């Protein structure tokens, strides 16, 4: 997509909509009811605590002119159901959807990050999940997380991304140790975030965000079998008509712009990858503004992406 086409589609700024006052005690949805989040506890033999046997999603809600709305809630629930099915876990997307909306209402959140988590609870030690209780919770926070739109500096990780034929690219709890190791390594080297690459020199993704490149005004989505098929990535491809293909690290270095994207990161310009420093990222800024209008219902897409709270 050309720079001019993106510029015509998006304004320079998005007006802010004030948050209402939150209740004195934050609420979380846990196994069918809302509770004070500080009153909830997990047992010390919780299977997910020992073995990572859980599945989660990161979702965002936004203040719109018509009240709070959750962006692509059905798509997040569908992906969460995929992960739960692999673990042999019962998961009802309708129940989880109701829990998300109830928690947002209870906390009076509009602009919020939403964390649903399903996991195996207390029982004996061992890798078998049969016989363990199953739990579902939803928490929401108005705090911005991850890259939060900043111009990130990426270090190329020496760690490899979990290969898809060992761990499927879904939001399985235990899989994210891989991201923690990579991010710790990169931050220790003075970077903000880590970039995964494979042994052949192809780009995979960041620790919690997909990668796009911009060259000559054209936007390309990085594709890799080991990368999470991101919902924000899919949104940007739909909005821009970006080509999706494999991209080498050398192409990344030669690009005019690079940006990361994800539910938490939204559209985050990359300032540098190792010693390669990029400019002021004009296409990225304009795509970020367009994305902000879409998630707030200010750009009509007709795709049914917003669920009213």
PDB file of N, CA and C in Angstrom, residues 37 84 117 151 158 164 185 190 192 198 201 211 258 280 291 293 302-303:
ATOM      1  N   UNK A  37     -10.527  -9.053  43.051  1.00  0.00           N
ATOM      2  CA  UNK A  37      -9.375  -9.765  42.489  1.00  0.00           C
ATOM      3  C   UNK A  37      -8.358 -10.120  43.568  1.00  0.00           C
ATOM      4  N   UNK A  84      -7.248 -24.558  23.933  1.00  0.00           N
ATOM      5  CA  UNK A  84      -7.884 -25.382  24.960  1.00  0.00           C
ATOM      6  C   UNK A  84      -8.137 -26.794  24.448  1.00  0.00           C
ATOM      7  N   UNK A 117      -7.977 -16.382  30.982  1.00  0.00           N
ATOM      8  CA  UNK A 117      -7.043 -17.482  31.208  1.00  0.00           C
ATOM      9  C   UNK A 117      -7.828 -18.722  31.617  1.00  0.00           C
ATOM     10  N   UNK A 151       8.810   3.714  20.133  1.00  0.00           N
ATOM     11  CA  UNK A 151       9.746   3.368  19.066  1.00  0.00           C
ATOM     12  C   UNK A 151      10.766   2.391  19.661  1.00  0.00           C
ATOM     13  N   UNK A 158      19.579 -14.788  20.373  1.00  0.00           N
ATOM     14  CA  UNK A 158      20.291 -16.038  20.088  1.00  0.00           C
ATOM     15  C   UNK A 158      19.376 -17.247  20.302  1.00  0.00           C
ATOM     16  N   UNK A 164       7.095 -24.796  15.208  1.00  0.00           N
ATOM     17  CA  UNK A 164       5.673 -25.136  15.150  1.00  0.00           C
ATOM     18  C   UNK A 164       5.421 -26.635  15.204  1.00  0.00           C
ATOM     19  N   UNK A 185      17.356 -11.652  27.599  1.00  0.00           N
ATOM     20  CA  UNK A 185      18.652 -11.545  26.932  1.00  0.00           C
ATOM     21  C   UNK A 185      18.795 -10.194  26.233  1.00  0.00           C
ATOM     22  N   UNK A 190      20.707  -4.083  26.410  1.00  0.00           N
ATOM     23  CA  UNK A 190      20.357  -2.678  26.249  1.00  0.00           C
ATOM     24  C   UNK A 190      19.239  -2.410  25.267  1.00  0.00           C
ATOM     25  N   UNK A 192      15.066  -2.922  23.860  1.00  0.00           N
ATOM     26  CA  UNK A 192      13.723  -2.932  24.450  1.00  0.00           C
ATOM     27  C   UNK A 192      13.019  -4.264  24.246  1.00  0.00           C
ATOM     28  N   UNK A 198      15.240 -17.472  12.364  1.00  0.00           N
ATOM     29  CA  UNK A 198      15.511 -18.906  12.302  1.00  0.00           C
ATOM     30  C   UNK A 198      16.938 -19.164  11.824  1.00  0.00           C
ATOM     31  N   UNK A 201      18.165 -17.563   8.560  1.00  0.00           N
ATOM     32  CA  UNK A 201      18.225 -16.113   8.432  1.00  0.00           C
ATOM     33  C   UNK A 201      16.894 -15.461   8.114  1.00  0.00           C
ATOM     34  N   UNK A 211       5.734  -8.848  12.866  1.00  0.00           N
ATOM     35  CA  UNK A 211       6.615  -7.862  12.260  1.00  0.00           C
ATOM     36  C   UNK A 211       6.145  -7.534  10.846  1.00  0.00           C
ATOM     37  N   UNK A 258      10.378  -0.494   9.746  1.00  0.00           N
ATOM     38  CA  UNK A 258       9.943  -1.769  10.325  1.00  0.00           C
ATOM     39  C   UNK A 258       9.015  -1.425  11.474  1.00  0.00           C
ATOM     40  N   UNK A 280      12.030   8.301  10.732  1.00  0.00           N
ATOM     41  CA  UNK A 280      10.920   8.683  11.604  1.00  0.00           C
ATOM     42  C   UNK A 280       9.641   7.901  11.317  1.00  0.00           C
ATOM     43  N   UNK A 291      -5.306   2.481  12.373  1.00  0.00           N
ATOM     44  CA  UNK A 291      -5.693   1.393  13.271  1.00  0.00           C
ATOM     45  C   UNK A 291      -6.447   1.944  14.479  1.00  0.00           C
ATOM     46  N   UNK A 293      -8.285   4.566  14.634  1.00  0.00           N
ATOM     47  CA  UNK A 293      -9.646   4.943  14.224  1.00  0.00           C
ATOM     48  C   UNK A 293     -10.531   3.707  14.068  1.00  0.00           C
ATOM     49  N   UNK A 302     -17.172  -2.224   8.128  1.00  0.00           N
ATOM     50  CA  UNK A 302     -18.250  -3.139   7.820  1.00  0.00           C
ATOM     51  C   UNK A 302     -17.927  -4.593   8.086  1.00  0.00           C
ATOM     52  N   UNK A 303     -16.940  -4.855   8.959  1.00  0.00           N
ATOM     53  CA  UNK A 303     -16.473  -6.223   9.198  1.00  0.00           C
ATOM     54  C   UNK A 303     -16.993  -6.810  10.513  1.00  0.00           C
TER      55      UNK A 303
END
